[in-house]
mmCIF file with all atom_site columns, C-alpha atoms in Angstrom:
data_model
loop_
_atom_site.group_PDB
_atom_site.id
_atom_site.type_symbol
_atom_site.label_atom_id
_atom_site.label_alt_id
_atom_site.label_comp_id
_atom_site.label_asym_id
_atom_site.label_entity_id
_atom_site.label_seq_id
_atom_site.pdbx_PDB_ins_code
_atom_site.Cartn_x
_atom_site.Cartn_y
_atom_site.Cartn_z
_atom_site.occupancy
_atom_site.B_iso_or_equiv
_atom_site.pdbx_formal_charge
_atom_site.auth_seq_id
_atom_site.auth_comp_id
_atom_site.auth_asym_id
_atom_site.auth_atom_id
_atom_site.pdbx_PDB_model_num
ATOM 1   C CA . MET A 1 1   ? 90.311 46.854  -59.329 1.00 50.00 ? 1   MET A CA 1
ATOM 2   C CA . ALA A 1 2   ? 86.995 45.420  -58.222 1.00 52.00 ? 2   ALA A CA 1
ATOM 3   C CA . LYS A 1 3   ? 85.868 45.443  -61.808 1.00 55.00 ? 3   LYS A CA 1
ATOM 4   C CA . ILE A 1 4   ? 88.823 43.350  -62.920 1.00 54.00 ? 4   ILE A CA 1
ATOM 5   C CA . ARG A 1 5   ? 88.247 40.744  -60.243 1.00 54.00 ? 5   ARG A CA 1
ATOM 6   C CA . HIS A 1 6   ? 84.691 40.407  -61.367 1.00 52.00 ? 6   HIS A CA 1
ATOM 7   C CA . ARG A 1 7   ? 85.818 39.765  -64.921 1.00 54.00 ? 7   ARG A CA 1
ATOM 8   C CA . ARG A 1 8   ? 88.447 37.320  -63.776 1.00 53.00 ? 8   ARG A CA 1
ATOM 9   C CA . ASP A 1 9   ? 85.855 35.373  -61.689 1.00 54.00 ? 9   ASP A CA 1
ATOM 10  C CA . ALA A 1 10  ? 83.555 35.249  -64.683 1.00 51.00 ? 10  ALA A CA 1
ATOM 11  C CA . ARG A 1 11  ? 86.401 34.011  -66.859 1.00 52.00 ? 11  ARG A CA 1
ATOM 12  C CA . ASP A 1 12  ? 87.422 31.401  -64.274 1.00 53.00 ? 12  ASP A CA 1
ATOM 13  C CA . ARG A 1 13  ? 83.900 30.055  -64.132 1.00 54.00 ? 13  ARG A CA 1
ATOM 14  C CA . GLY A 1 14  ? 83.743 29.948  -67.885 1.00 52.00 ? 14  GLY A CA 1
ATOM 15  C CA . TRP A 1 15  ? 87.056 28.109  -67.971 1.00 48.00 ? 15  TRP A CA 1
ATOM 16  C CA . LEU A 1 16  ? 85.700 25.475  -65.559 1.00 49.00 ? 16  LEU A CA 1
ATOM 17  C CA . ARG A 1 17  ? 82.576 25.105  -67.626 1.00 51.00 ? 17  ARG A CA 1
ATOM 18  C CA . ASP A 1 18  ? 84.656 24.673  -70.734 1.00 50.00 ? 18  ASP A CA 1
ATOM 19  C CA . ARG A 1 19  ? 86.799 22.029  -69.061 1.00 53.00 ? 19  ARG A CA 1
ATOM 20  C CA . GLY A 1 20  ? 83.796 19.685  -68.374 1.00 53.00 ? 20  GLY A CA 1
ATOM 21  C CA . GLY A 1 21  ? 82.200 21.099  -65.193 1.00 56.00 ? 21  GLY A CA 1
ATOM 22  C CA . ALA A 1 22  ? 78.716 20.399  -66.600 1.00 60.00 ? 22  ALA A CA 1
ATOM 23  C CA . ALA A 1 23  ? 79.624 16.780  -67.276 1.00 62.00 ? 23  ALA A CA 1
ATOM 24  C CA . ASP A 1 24  ? 80.868 16.360  -63.707 1.00 74.00 ? 24  ASP A CA 1
ATOM 25  C CA . SER A 1 25  ? 77.629 17.753  -62.267 1.00 83.00 ? 25  SER A CA 1
ATOM 26  C CA . SER A 1 26  ? 75.509 15.432  -64.424 1.00 88.00 ? 26  SER A CA 1
ATOM 27  C CA . GLU A 1 27  ? 77.511 12.428  -63.181 1.00 90.00 ? 27  GLU A CA 1
ATOM 28  C CA . VAL A 1 28  ? 76.942 13.522  -59.585 1.00 91.00 ? 28  VAL A CA 1
ATOM 29  C CA . ARG A 1 29  ? 73.252 14.109  -60.281 1.00 91.00 ? 29  ARG A CA 1
ATOM 30  C CA . SER A 1 30  ? 72.994 10.664  -61.884 1.00 92.00 ? 30  SER A CA 1
ATOM 31  C CA . ALA A 1 31  ? 74.707 8.998   -58.910 1.00 93.00 ? 31  ALA A CA 1
ATOM 32  C CA . VAL A 1 32  ? 72.426 10.782  -56.443 1.00 94.00 ? 32  VAL A CA 1
ATOM 33  C CA . LEU A 1 33  ? 69.329 9.778   -58.430 1.00 95.00 ? 33  LEU A CA 1
ATOM 34  C CA . ARG A 1 34  ? 70.494 6.126   -58.533 1.00 95.00 ? 34  ARG A CA 1
ATOM 35  C CA . PHE A 1 35  ? 71.104 6.231   -54.792 1.00 96.00 ? 35  PHE A CA 1
ATOM 36  C CA . LEU A 1 36  ? 67.625 7.686   -54.170 1.00 96.00 ? 36  LEU A CA 1
ATOM 37  C CA . ALA A 1 37  ? 65.960 5.164   -56.493 1.00 96.00 ? 37  ALA A CA 1
ATOM 38  C CA . ILE A 1 38  ? 67.666 2.221   -54.760 1.00 96.00 ? 38  ILE A CA 1
ATOM 39  C CA . GLY A 1 39  ? 66.684 3.676   -51.383 1.00 96.00 ? 39  GLY A CA 1
ATOM 40  C CA . VAL A 1 40  ? 63.016 4.030   -52.385 1.00 96.00 ? 40  VAL A CA 1
ATOM 41  C CA . ILE A 1 41  ? 62.905 0.522   -53.873 1.00 96.00 ? 41  ILE A CA 1
ATOM 42  C CA . THR A 1 42  ? 64.475 -0.936  -50.719 1.00 96.00 ? 42  THR A CA 1
ATOM 43  C CA . LEU A 1 43  ? 62.067 0.990   -48.503 1.00 96.00 ? 43  LEU A CA 1
ATOM 44  C CA . VAL A 1 44  ? 59.049 -0.275  -50.446 1.00 96.00 ? 44  VAL A CA 1
ATOM 45  C CA . ALA A 1 45  ? 60.427 -3.834  -50.457 1.00 96.00 ? 45  ALA A CA 1
ATOM 46  C CA . VAL A 1 46  ? 60.695 -3.740  -46.660 1.00 96.00 ? 46  VAL A CA 1
ATOM 47  C CA . LEU A 1 47  ? 57.480 -1.833  -45.927 1.00 96.00 ? 47  LEU A CA 1
ATOM 48  C CA . ILE A 1 48  ? 55.080 -4.060  -47.879 1.00 96.00 ? 48  ILE A CA 1
ATOM 49  C CA . PRO A 1 49  ? 55.741 -7.300  -45.923 1.00 95.00 ? 49  PRO A CA 1
ATOM 50  C CA . VAL A 1 50  ? 55.988 -5.415  -42.629 1.00 96.00 ? 50  VAL A CA 1
ATOM 51  C CA . TYR A 1 51  ? 52.638 -3.735  -43.290 1.00 96.00 ? 51  TYR A CA 1
ATOM 52  C CA . ALA A 1 52  ? 51.048 -7.080  -44.226 1.00 96.00 ? 52  ALA A CA 1
ATOM 53  C CA . TRP A 1 53  ? 52.374 -8.693  -41.034 1.00 96.00 ? 53  TRP A CA 1
ATOM 54  C CA . ILE A 1 54  ? 51.231 -5.819  -38.800 1.00 97.00 ? 54  ILE A CA 1
ATOM 55  C CA . HIS A 1 55  ? 47.799 -5.783  -40.450 1.00 96.00 ? 55  HIS A CA 1
ATOM 56  C CA . GLY A 1 56  ? 47.415 -9.542  -39.901 1.00 95.00 ? 56  GLY A CA 1
ATOM 57  C CA . GLN A 1 57  ? 48.486 -9.277  -36.258 1.00 96.00 ? 57  GLN A CA 1
ATOM 58  C CA . ALA A 1 58  ? 46.093 -6.389  -35.629 1.00 96.00 ? 58  ALA A CA 1
ATOM 59  C CA . GLU A 1 59  ? 43.225 -8.308  -37.216 1.00 95.00 ? 59  GLU A CA 1
ATOM 60  C CA . GLN A 1 60  ? 43.919 -11.425 -35.116 1.00 94.00 ? 60  GLN A CA 1
ATOM 61  C CA . ARG A 1 61  ? 44.153 -9.395  -31.905 1.00 95.00 ? 61  ARG A CA 1
ATOM 62  C CA . ALA A 1 62  ? 40.960 -7.493  -32.684 1.00 93.00 ? 62  ALA A CA 1
ATOM 63  C CA . LEU A 1 63  ? 39.114 -10.743 -33.358 1.00 90.00 ? 63  LEU A CA 1
ATOM 64  C CA . ALA A 1 64  ? 40.439 -12.348 -30.169 1.00 89.00 ? 64  ALA A CA 1
ATOM 65  C CA . GLU A 1 65  ? 39.417 -9.247  -28.189 1.00 89.00 ? 65  GLU A CA 1
ATOM 66  C CA . ALA A 1 66  ? 35.934 -9.270  -29.731 1.00 84.00 ? 66  ALA A CA 1
ATOM 67  C CA . ILE A 1 67  ? 35.499 -12.946 -28.832 1.00 82.00 ? 67  ILE A CA 1
ATOM 68  C CA . LEU A 1 68  ? 36.684 -12.327 -25.274 1.00 86.00 ? 68  LEU A CA 1
ATOM 69  C CA . ARG A 1 69  ? 34.325 -9.348  -24.820 1.00 84.00 ? 69  ARG A CA 1
ATOM 70  C CA . THR A 1 70  ? 31.438 -11.351 -26.265 1.00 80.00 ? 70  THR A CA 1
ATOM 71  C CA . HIS A 1 71  ? 32.025 -14.189 -23.817 1.00 81.00 ? 71  HIS A CA 1
ATOM 72  C CA . GLN A 1 72  ? 32.310 -11.771 -20.902 1.00 84.00 ? 72  GLN A CA 1
ATOM 73  C CA . LEU A 1 73  ? 29.043 -10.143 -21.934 1.00 83.00 ? 73  LEU A CA 1
ATOM 74  C CA . ALA A 1 74  ? 27.407 -13.559 -22.242 1.00 81.00 ? 74  ALA A CA 1
ATOM 75  C CA . ASP A 1 75  ? 28.723 -14.748 -18.879 1.00 83.00 ? 75  ASP A CA 1
ATOM 76  C CA . PHE A 1 76  ? 28.156 -11.639 -16.775 1.00 86.00 ? 76  PHE A CA 1
ATOM 77  C CA . THR A 1 77  ? 25.324 -9.684  -18.419 1.00 82.00 ? 77  THR A CA 1
ATOM 78  C CA . VAL A 1 78  ? 23.109 -12.082 -20.320 1.00 83.00 ? 78  VAL A CA 1
ATOM 79  C CA . GLY A 1 79  ? 23.806 -15.316 -18.439 1.00 84.00 ? 79  GLY A CA 1
ATOM 80  C CA . PRO A 1 80  ? 22.178 -14.223 -15.173 1.00 87.00 ? 80  PRO A CA 1
ATOM 81  C CA . LEU A 1 81  ? 19.007 -13.237 -17.088 1.00 86.00 ? 81  LEU A CA 1
ATOM 82  C CA . LEU A 1 82  ? 18.549 -16.696 -18.605 1.00 86.00 ? 82  LEU A CA 1
ATOM 83  C CA . ASP A 1 83  ? 16.232 -18.930 -16.626 1.00 87.00 ? 83  ASP A CA 1
ATOM 84  C CA . ARG A 1 84  ? 13.553 -21.550 -17.236 1.00 89.00 ? 84  ARG A CA 1
ATOM 85  C CA . ASP A 1 85  ? 11.049 -18.889 -18.256 1.00 89.00 ? 85  ASP A CA 1
ATOM 86  C CA . VAL A 1 86  ? 13.306 -17.707 -21.118 1.00 87.00 ? 86  VAL A CA 1
ATOM 87  C CA . ARG A 1 87  ? 13.823 -21.316 -22.210 1.00 86.00 ? 87  ARG A CA 1
ATOM 88  C CA . ALA A 1 88  ? 10.058 -21.803 -22.131 1.00 86.00 ? 88  ALA A CA 1
ATOM 89  C CA . GLY A 1 89  ? 9.550  -18.711 -24.312 1.00 86.00 ? 89  GLY A CA 1
ATOM 90  C CA . ASP A 1 90  ? 7.774  -16.575 -21.676 1.00 87.00 ? 90  ASP A CA 1
ATOM 91  C CA . ALA A 1 91  ? 7.252  -13.077 -23.118 1.00 89.00 ? 91  ALA A CA 1
ATOM 92  C CA . SER A 1 92  ? 8.042  -11.218 -19.859 1.00 91.00 ? 92  SER A CA 1
ATOM 93  C CA . ALA A 1 93  ? 11.294 -13.173 -19.427 1.00 90.00 ? 93  ALA A CA 1
ATOM 94  C CA . ILE A 1 94  ? 12.287 -12.447 -23.020 1.00 89.00 ? 94  ILE A CA 1
ATOM 95  C CA . SER A 1 95  ? 11.455 -8.780  -22.432 1.00 90.00 ? 95  SER A CA 1
ATOM 96  C CA . ARG A 1 96  ? 13.751 -8.840  -19.379 1.00 91.00 ? 96  ARG A CA 1
ATOM 97  C CA . VAL A 1 97  ? 16.590 -10.204 -21.535 1.00 90.00 ? 97  VAL A CA 1
ATOM 98  C CA . ASP A 1 98  ? 15.814 -7.586  -24.165 1.00 88.00 ? 98  ASP A CA 1
ATOM 99  C CA . SER A 1 99  ? 16.067 -4.765  -21.607 1.00 88.00 ? 99  SER A CA 1
ATOM 100 C CA . GLY A 1 100 ? 19.427 -6.168  -20.458 1.00 87.00 ? 100 GLY A CA 1
ATOM 101 C CA . VAL A 1 101 ? 20.816 -6.352  -24.004 1.00 87.00 ? 101 VAL A CA 1
ATOM 102 C CA . ARG A 1 102 ? 19.434 -3.147  -25.546 1.00 87.00 ? 102 ARG A CA 1
ATOM 103 C CA . PRO A 1 103 ? 21.842 -0.729  -23.784 1.00 87.00 ? 103 PRO A CA 1
ATOM 104 C CA . TRP A 1 104 ? 24.759 -2.645  -25.327 1.00 84.00 ? 104 TRP A CA 1
ATOM 105 C CA . MET A 1 105 ? 23.151 -2.374  -28.738 1.00 84.00 ? 105 MET A CA 1
ATOM 106 C CA . ALA A 1 106 ? 22.289 1.302   -28.312 1.00 87.00 ? 106 ALA A CA 1
ATOM 107 C CA . ASP A 1 107 ? 25.913 2.320   -27.725 1.00 85.00 ? 107 ASP A CA 1
ATOM 108 C CA . GLY A 1 108 ? 27.156 0.251   -30.683 1.00 82.00 ? 108 GLY A CA 1
ATOM 109 C CA . SER A 1 109 ? 28.985 -2.375  -28.632 1.00 77.00 ? 109 SER A CA 1
ATOM 110 C CA . LEU A 1 110 ? 26.757 -5.057  -30.148 1.00 80.00 ? 110 LEU A CA 1
ATOM 111 C CA . VAL A 1 111 ? 25.221 -5.215  -33.576 1.00 84.00 ? 111 VAL A CA 1
ATOM 112 C CA . ARG A 1 112 ? 23.217 -8.457  -33.425 1.00 86.00 ? 112 ARG A CA 1
ATOM 113 C CA . VAL A 1 113 ? 22.290 -10.754 -30.545 1.00 85.00 ? 113 VAL A CA 1
ATOM 114 C CA . LYS A 1 114 ? 21.123 -14.347 -30.696 1.00 86.00 ? 114 LYS A CA 1
ATOM 115 C CA . ILE A 1 115 ? 20.950 -16.654 -27.702 1.00 86.00 ? 115 ILE A CA 1
ATOM 116 C CA . TRP A 1 116 ? 20.829 -20.333 -28.632 1.00 84.00 ? 116 TRP A CA 1
ATOM 117 C CA . SER A 1 117 ? 19.873 -23.396 -26.622 1.00 84.00 ? 117 SER A CA 1
ATOM 118 C CA . GLY A 1 118 ? 21.968 -26.556 -26.778 1.00 81.00 ? 118 GLY A CA 1
ATOM 119 C CA . ASP A 1 119 ? 19.620 -28.073 -29.354 1.00 84.00 ? 119 ASP A CA 1
ATOM 120 C CA . GLY A 1 120 ? 19.863 -25.136 -31.792 1.00 87.00 ? 120 GLY A CA 1
ATOM 121 C CA . LYS A 1 121 ? 16.689 -23.303 -30.796 1.00 89.00 ? 121 LYS A CA 1
ATOM 122 C CA . ILE A 1 122 ? 16.943 -19.508 -30.700 1.00 89.00 ? 122 ILE A CA 1
ATOM 123 C CA . LEU A 1 123 ? 15.825 -18.472 -27.204 1.00 88.00 ? 123 LEU A CA 1
ATOM 124 C CA . TYR A 1 124 ? 16.321 -14.748 -27.777 1.00 89.00 ? 124 TYR A CA 1
ATOM 125 C CA . SER A 1 125 ? 17.167 -12.570 -30.743 1.00 88.00 ? 125 SER A CA 1
ATOM 126 C CA . ASP A 1 126 ? 17.147 -8.833  -31.284 1.00 85.00 ? 126 ASP A CA 1
ATOM 127 C CA . SER A 1 127 ? 15.053 -9.745  -34.321 1.00 87.00 ? 127 SER A CA 1
ATOM 128 C CA . ALA A 1 128 ? 11.894 -11.087 -32.631 1.00 85.00 ? 128 ALA A CA 1
ATOM 129 C CA . ASP A 1 129 ? 10.777 -13.125 -35.649 1.00 90.00 ? 129 ASP A CA 1
ATOM 130 C CA . LEU A 1 130 ? 13.753 -15.498 -35.156 1.00 90.00 ? 130 LEU A CA 1
ATOM 131 C CA . ILE A 1 131 ? 12.816 -16.454 -31.566 1.00 90.00 ? 131 ILE A CA 1
ATOM 132 C CA . GLY A 1 132 ? 11.764 -20.086 -31.447 1.00 88.00 ? 132 GLY A CA 1
ATOM 133 C CA . ASP A 1 133 ? 13.377 -21.070 -34.785 1.00 90.00 ? 133 ASP A CA 1
ATOM 134 C CA . THR A 1 134 ? 15.805 -24.001 -34.766 1.00 91.00 ? 134 THR A CA 1
ATOM 135 C CA . TYR A 1 135 ? 19.034 -24.208 -36.756 1.00 88.00 ? 135 TYR A CA 1
ATOM 136 C CA . PRO A 1 136 ? 21.911 -26.705 -36.790 1.00 88.00 ? 136 PRO A CA 1
ATOM 137 C CA . LEU A 1 137 ? 24.753 -25.723 -34.478 1.00 83.00 ? 137 LEU A CA 1
ATOM 138 C CA . PRO A 1 138 ? 28.425 -25.606 -35.538 1.00 79.00 ? 138 PRO A CA 1
ATOM 139 C CA . ALA A 1 139 ? 30.580 -28.650 -34.732 1.00 80.00 ? 139 ALA A CA 1
ATOM 140 C CA . TRP A 1 140 ? 32.447 -26.836 -31.922 1.00 74.00 ? 140 TRP A CA 1
ATOM 141 C CA . SER A 1 141 ? 29.322 -25.657 -30.077 1.00 76.00 ? 141 SER A CA 1
ATOM 142 C CA . PRO A 1 142 ? 28.405 -28.773 -28.007 1.00 70.00 ? 142 PRO A CA 1
ATOM 143 C CA . ASP A 1 143 ? 31.724 -28.711 -26.159 1.00 68.00 ? 143 ASP A CA 1
ATOM 144 C CA . LEU A 1 144 ? 31.385 -24.996 -25.525 1.00 69.00 ? 144 LEU A CA 1
ATOM 145 C CA . LEU A 1 145 ? 27.750 -25.262 -24.405 1.00 68.00 ? 145 LEU A CA 1
ATOM 146 C CA . SER A 1 146 ? 28.485 -28.150 -22.061 1.00 67.00 ? 146 SER A CA 1
ATOM 147 C CA . GLY A 1 147 ? 31.215 -26.145 -20.362 1.00 59.00 ? 147 GLY A CA 1
ATOM 148 C CA . GLY A 1 148 ? 33.689 -28.953 -21.254 1.00 47.00 ? 148 GLY A CA 1
ATOM 149 C CA . GLY A 1 149 ? 37.358 -28.580 -20.405 1.00 39.00 ? 149 GLY A CA 1
ATOM 150 C CA . ASN A 1 150 ? 37.590 -25.414 -22.458 1.00 43.00 ? 150 ASN A CA 1
ATOM 151 C CA . THR A 1 151 ? 37.920 -21.948 -21.097 1.00 44.00 ? 151 THR A CA 1
ATOM 152 C CA . PRO A 1 152 ? 35.248 -19.529 -22.307 1.00 42.00 ? 152 PRO A CA 1
ATOM 153 C CA . GLY A 1 153 ? 35.850 -18.746 -25.914 1.00 42.00 ? 153 GLY A CA 1
ATOM 154 C CA . SER A 1 154 ? 38.526 -21.338 -26.645 1.00 42.00 ? 154 SER A CA 1
ATOM 155 C CA . ALA A 1 155 ? 36.241 -23.297 -28.954 1.00 39.00 ? 155 ALA A CA 1
ATOM 156 C CA . SER A 1 156 ? 35.224 -20.067 -30.673 1.00 40.00 ? 156 SER A CA 1
ATOM 157 C CA . ARG A 1 157 ? 38.833 -18.981 -31.038 1.00 38.00 ? 157 ARG A CA 1
ATOM 158 C CA . THR A 1 158 ? 39.667 -22.307 -32.629 1.00 38.00 ? 158 THR A CA 1
ATOM 159 C CA . ALA A 1 159 ? 36.697 -22.106 -34.964 1.00 38.00 ? 159 ALA A CA 1
ATOM 160 C CA . TRP A 1 160 ? 37.270 -18.466 -35.934 1.00 34.00 ? 160 TRP A CA 1
ATOM 161 C CA . THR A 1 161 ? 41.068 -18.398 -36.329 1.00 34.00 ? 161 THR A CA 1
ATOM 162 C CA . PRO A 1 162 ? 41.734 -16.937 -39.786 1.00 34.00 ? 162 PRO A CA 1
#
């Protein structure tokens, strides 16, 4: 009897196949593929603008953080080292500033350092050949250098906003 059942099952499957079972499975496969394609297209359409927005926000926050850290370093590490001797170009005073800045450069926190006077003269630079050179200052710098009504970095944030 087991043998007969096996034959009957084989015949039943053949009967279903003959009646269009393959056509039904291709319609289901086609519907599933359409559903998956629409899902992937929708996912990509949503992800691209979201990625662009997140990337822009991360870039703005990183820039704002870098400006804040730079101003803190200028105010609390370098600022106390600046005196009349540095402004006058005294080698020992410049060496003192250099020894205060070098640890920050050694650990990678800083890449380049230039300290400018209000008239555009470079008082200190990690590149010694620039010390004493004069360059025009950006339009926002006089207000920042005078300590105007701005908080530290607000003029820089305005000037550097992408």
